[in-house]
mmCIF file of C-alpha atoms in Angstrom:
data_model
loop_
_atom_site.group_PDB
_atom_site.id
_atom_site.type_symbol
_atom_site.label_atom_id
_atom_site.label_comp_id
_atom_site.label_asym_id
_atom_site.label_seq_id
_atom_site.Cartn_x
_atom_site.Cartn_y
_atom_site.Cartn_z
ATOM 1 C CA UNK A 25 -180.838 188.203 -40.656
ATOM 2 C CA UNK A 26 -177.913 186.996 -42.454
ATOM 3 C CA UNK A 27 -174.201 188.899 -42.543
ATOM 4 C CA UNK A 28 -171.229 187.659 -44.628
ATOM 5 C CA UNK A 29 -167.668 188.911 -44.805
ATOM 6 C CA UNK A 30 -165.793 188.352 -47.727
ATOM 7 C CA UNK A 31 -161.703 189.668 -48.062
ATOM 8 C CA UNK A 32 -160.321 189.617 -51.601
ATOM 9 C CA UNK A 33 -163.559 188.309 -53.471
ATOM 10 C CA UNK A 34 -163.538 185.164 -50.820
ATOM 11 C CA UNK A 35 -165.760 184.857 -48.469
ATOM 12 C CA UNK A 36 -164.568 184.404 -44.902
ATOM 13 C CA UNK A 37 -167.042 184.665 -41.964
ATOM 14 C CA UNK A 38 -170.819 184.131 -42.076
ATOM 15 C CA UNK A 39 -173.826 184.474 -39.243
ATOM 16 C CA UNK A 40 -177.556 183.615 -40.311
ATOM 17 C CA UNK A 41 -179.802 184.384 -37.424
ATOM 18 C CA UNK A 42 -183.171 183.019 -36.687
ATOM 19 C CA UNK A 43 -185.216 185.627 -34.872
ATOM 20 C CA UNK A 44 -188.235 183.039 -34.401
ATOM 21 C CA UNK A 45 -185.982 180.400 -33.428
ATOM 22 C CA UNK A 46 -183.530 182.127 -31.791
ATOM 23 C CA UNK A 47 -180.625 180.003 -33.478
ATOM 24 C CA UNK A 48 -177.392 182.070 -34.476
ATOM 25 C CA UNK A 49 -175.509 179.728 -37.492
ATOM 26 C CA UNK A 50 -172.163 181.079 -37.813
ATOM 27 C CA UNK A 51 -168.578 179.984 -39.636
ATOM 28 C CA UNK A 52 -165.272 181.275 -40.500
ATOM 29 C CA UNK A 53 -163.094 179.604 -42.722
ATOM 30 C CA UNK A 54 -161.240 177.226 -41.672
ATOM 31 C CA UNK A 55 -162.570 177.381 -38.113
ATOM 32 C CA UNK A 56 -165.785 175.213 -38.492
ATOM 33 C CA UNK A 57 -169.627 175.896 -38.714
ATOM 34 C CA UNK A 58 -171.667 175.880 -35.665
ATOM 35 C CA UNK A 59 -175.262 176.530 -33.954
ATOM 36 C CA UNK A 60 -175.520 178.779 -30.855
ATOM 37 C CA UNK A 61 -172.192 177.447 -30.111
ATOM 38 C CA UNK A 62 -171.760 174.380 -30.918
ATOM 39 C CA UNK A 63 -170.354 172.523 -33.860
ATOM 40 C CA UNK A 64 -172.445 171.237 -36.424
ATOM 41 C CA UNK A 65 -171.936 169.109 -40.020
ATOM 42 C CA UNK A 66 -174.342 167.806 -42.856
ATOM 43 C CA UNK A 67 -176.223 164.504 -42.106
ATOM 44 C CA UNK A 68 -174.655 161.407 -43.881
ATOM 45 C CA UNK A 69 -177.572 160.008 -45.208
ATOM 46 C CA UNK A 70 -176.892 157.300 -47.758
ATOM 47 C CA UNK A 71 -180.468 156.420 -49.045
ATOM 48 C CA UNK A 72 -182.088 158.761 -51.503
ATOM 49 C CA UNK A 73 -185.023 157.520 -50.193
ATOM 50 C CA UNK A 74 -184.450 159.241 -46.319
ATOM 51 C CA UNK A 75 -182.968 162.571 -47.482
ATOM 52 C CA UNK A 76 -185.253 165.553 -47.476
ATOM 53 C CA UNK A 77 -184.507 168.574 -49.608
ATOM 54 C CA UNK A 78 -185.158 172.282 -49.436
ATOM 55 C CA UNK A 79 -185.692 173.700 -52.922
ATOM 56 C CA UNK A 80 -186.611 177.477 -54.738
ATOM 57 C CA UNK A 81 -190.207 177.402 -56.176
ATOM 58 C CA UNK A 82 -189.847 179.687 -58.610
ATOM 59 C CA UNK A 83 -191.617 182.962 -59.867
ATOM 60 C CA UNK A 84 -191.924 183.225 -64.033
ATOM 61 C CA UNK A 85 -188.386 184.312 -64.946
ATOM 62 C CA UNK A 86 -186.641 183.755 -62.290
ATOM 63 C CA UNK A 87 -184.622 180.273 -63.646
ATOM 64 C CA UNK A 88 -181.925 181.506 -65.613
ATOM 65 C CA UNK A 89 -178.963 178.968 -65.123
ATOM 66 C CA UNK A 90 -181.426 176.329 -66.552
ATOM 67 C CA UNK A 91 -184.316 175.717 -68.969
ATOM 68 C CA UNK A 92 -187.766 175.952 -66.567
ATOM 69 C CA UNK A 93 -188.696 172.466 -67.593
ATOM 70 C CA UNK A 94 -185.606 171.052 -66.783
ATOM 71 C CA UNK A 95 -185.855 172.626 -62.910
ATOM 72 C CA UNK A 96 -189.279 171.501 -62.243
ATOM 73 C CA UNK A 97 -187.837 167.795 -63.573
ATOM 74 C CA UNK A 98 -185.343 168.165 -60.876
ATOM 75 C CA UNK A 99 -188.206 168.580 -58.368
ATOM 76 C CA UNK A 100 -190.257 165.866 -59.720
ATOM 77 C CA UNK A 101 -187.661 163.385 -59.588
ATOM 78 C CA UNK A 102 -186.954 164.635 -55.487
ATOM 79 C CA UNK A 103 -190.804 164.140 -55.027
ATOM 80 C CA UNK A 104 -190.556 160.716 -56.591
ATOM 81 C CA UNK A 105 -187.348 159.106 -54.867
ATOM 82 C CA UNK A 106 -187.041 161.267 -51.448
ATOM 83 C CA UNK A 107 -188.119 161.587 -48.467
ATOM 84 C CA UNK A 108 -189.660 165.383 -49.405
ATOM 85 C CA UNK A 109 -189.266 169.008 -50.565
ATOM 86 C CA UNK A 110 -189.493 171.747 -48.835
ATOM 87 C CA UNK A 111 -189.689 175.614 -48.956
ATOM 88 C CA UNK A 112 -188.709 176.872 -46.095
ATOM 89 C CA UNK A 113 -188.937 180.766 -47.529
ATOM 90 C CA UNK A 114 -185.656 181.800 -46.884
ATOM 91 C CA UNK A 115 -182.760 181.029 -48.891
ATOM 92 C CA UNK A 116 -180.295 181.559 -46.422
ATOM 93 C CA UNK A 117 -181.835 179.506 -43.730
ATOM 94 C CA UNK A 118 -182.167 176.279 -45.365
ATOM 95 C CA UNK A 119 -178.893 176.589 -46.723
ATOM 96 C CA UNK A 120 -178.196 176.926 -42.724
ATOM 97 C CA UNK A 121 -180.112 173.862 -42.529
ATOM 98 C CA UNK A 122 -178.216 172.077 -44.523
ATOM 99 C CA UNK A 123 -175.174 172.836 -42.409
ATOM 100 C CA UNK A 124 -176.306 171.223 -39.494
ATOM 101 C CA UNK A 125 -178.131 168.042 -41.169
ATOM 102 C CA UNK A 126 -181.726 169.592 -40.646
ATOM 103 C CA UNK A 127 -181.985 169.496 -45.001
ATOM 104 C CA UNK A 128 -179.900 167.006 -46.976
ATOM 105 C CA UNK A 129 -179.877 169.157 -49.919
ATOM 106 C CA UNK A 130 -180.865 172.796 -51.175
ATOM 107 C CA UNK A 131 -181.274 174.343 -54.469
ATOM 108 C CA UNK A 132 -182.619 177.594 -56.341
ATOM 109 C CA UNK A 133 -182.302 180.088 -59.007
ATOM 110 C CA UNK A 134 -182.299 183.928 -59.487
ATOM 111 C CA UNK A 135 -180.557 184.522 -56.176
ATOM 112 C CA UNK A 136 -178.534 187.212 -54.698
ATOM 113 C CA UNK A 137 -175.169 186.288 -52.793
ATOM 114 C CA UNK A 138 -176.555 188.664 -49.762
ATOM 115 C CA UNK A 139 -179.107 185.483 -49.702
ATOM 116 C CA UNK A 140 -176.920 182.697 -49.877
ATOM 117 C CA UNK A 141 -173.335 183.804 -49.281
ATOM 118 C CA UNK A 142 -173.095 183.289 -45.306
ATOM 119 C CA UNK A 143 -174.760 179.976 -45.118
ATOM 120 C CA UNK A 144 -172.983 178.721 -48.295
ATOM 121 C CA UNK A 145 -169.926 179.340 -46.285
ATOM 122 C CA UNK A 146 -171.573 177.403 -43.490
ATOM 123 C CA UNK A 147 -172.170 174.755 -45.752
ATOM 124 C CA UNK A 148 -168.621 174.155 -46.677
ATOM 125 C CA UNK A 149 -167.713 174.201 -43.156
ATOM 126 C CA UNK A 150 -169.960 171.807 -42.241
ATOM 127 C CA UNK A 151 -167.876 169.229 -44.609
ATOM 128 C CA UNK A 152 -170.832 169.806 -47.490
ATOM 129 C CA UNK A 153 -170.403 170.891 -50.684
ATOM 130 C CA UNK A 154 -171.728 174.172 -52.445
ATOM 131 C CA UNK A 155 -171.856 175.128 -56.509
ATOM 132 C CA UNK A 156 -174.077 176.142 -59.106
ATOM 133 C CA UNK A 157 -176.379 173.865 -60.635
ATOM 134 C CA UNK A 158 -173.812 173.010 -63.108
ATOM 135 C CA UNK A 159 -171.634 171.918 -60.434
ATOM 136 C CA UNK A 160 -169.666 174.357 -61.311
ATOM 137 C CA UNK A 161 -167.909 176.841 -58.461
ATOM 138 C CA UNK A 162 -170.281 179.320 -57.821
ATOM 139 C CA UNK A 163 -169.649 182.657 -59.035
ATOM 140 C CA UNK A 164 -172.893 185.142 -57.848
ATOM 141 C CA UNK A 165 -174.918 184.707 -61.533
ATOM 142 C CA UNK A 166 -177.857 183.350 -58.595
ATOM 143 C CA UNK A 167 -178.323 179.706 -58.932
ATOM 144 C CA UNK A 168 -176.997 177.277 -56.187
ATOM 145 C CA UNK A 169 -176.887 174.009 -54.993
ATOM 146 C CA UNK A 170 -175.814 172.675 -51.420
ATOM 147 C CA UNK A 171 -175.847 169.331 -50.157
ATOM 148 C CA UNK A 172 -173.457 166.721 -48.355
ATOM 149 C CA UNK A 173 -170.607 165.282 -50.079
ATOM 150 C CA UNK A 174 -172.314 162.161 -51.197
ATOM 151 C CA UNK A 175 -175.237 163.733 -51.900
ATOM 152 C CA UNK A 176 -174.658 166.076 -54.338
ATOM 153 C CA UNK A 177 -173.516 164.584 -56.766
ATOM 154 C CA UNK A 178 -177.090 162.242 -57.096
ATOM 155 C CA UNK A 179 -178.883 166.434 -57.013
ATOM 156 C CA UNK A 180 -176.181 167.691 -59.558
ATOM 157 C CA UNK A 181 -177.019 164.871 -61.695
ATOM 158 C CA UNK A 182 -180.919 165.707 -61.921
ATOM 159 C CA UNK A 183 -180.426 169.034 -63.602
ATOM 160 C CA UNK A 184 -178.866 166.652 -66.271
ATOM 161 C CA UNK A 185 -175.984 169.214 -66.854
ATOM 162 C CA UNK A 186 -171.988 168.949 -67.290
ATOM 163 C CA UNK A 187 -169.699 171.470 -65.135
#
């Protein structure tokens, strides 16, 4: 279950809950990201090589911010310098994990902001950074990418596109 609140087009307060898990993410803005309570921020991973990433797989026509090739070239180059990739299932969650270090990175295509806009905040929180693919500020056309500050930049970089 995921709930965001947004004032004035911004969003400001965020809870992703994990029914199976029973883990409750939440944020506000300016207030800090946390699990069940307590705080959380992205991992610090330095080597490409360690970090393990949460991507989209993809239906036909659902990459629209990107040419299809050039996506699944961003996940062969994760499967050939990272740790892994993972689908989780849920957009919102591995944002979530992303928040608290869990993923280094996420990314997808032809979402919604109901399933990205609470984590995303969470994200931010969590001292990580969130766009579009681009790197550009995201803006609800569906694609994302989340990852730790020195991170995403290396991610941003594989969909071989300038902000």
């Amino acid at each position: 279950m995921t709930i965001a609140i947004a004032e004035g087009g911004r969003l400001v307060a965020g809870v992703v809950y994990d029914a199976m898990q029973d883990e409750l993410f939440s944020a506000e803005r300016g207030g800090g990201a946390y699990l069940n309570g307590e705080r959380i921020r992205c991992a610090d991973v330095g080597d490409i090589e360690n970090v393990l990433i949460g991507a989209g797989l993809p239906i036909p026509g659902q990459v629209k911010a990107v040419a299809e090739e050039i996506y699944f070239d961003a996940i062969k180059r994760l499967m050939a310098n990272t740790a892994g990739v993972r689908r989780l299932g849920s957009a919102a969650l591995s944002i979530a994990y992303v928040a608290c270090g869990r993923l280094d990175g996420f990314f997808e295509d032809g979402l919604s902001i109901h399933d990205f806009g609470a984590s995303a905040l969470m994200v931010e929180e969590a001292g990580g950074i969130v766009t579009r693919l681009s790197g550009a500020e995201v803006d609800g056309r569906g694609d994302i990418l989340a990852a730790s500050q020195a991170l995403h930049p290396w991610l941003k970089e594989g969909f071989r596109i300038k902000a």
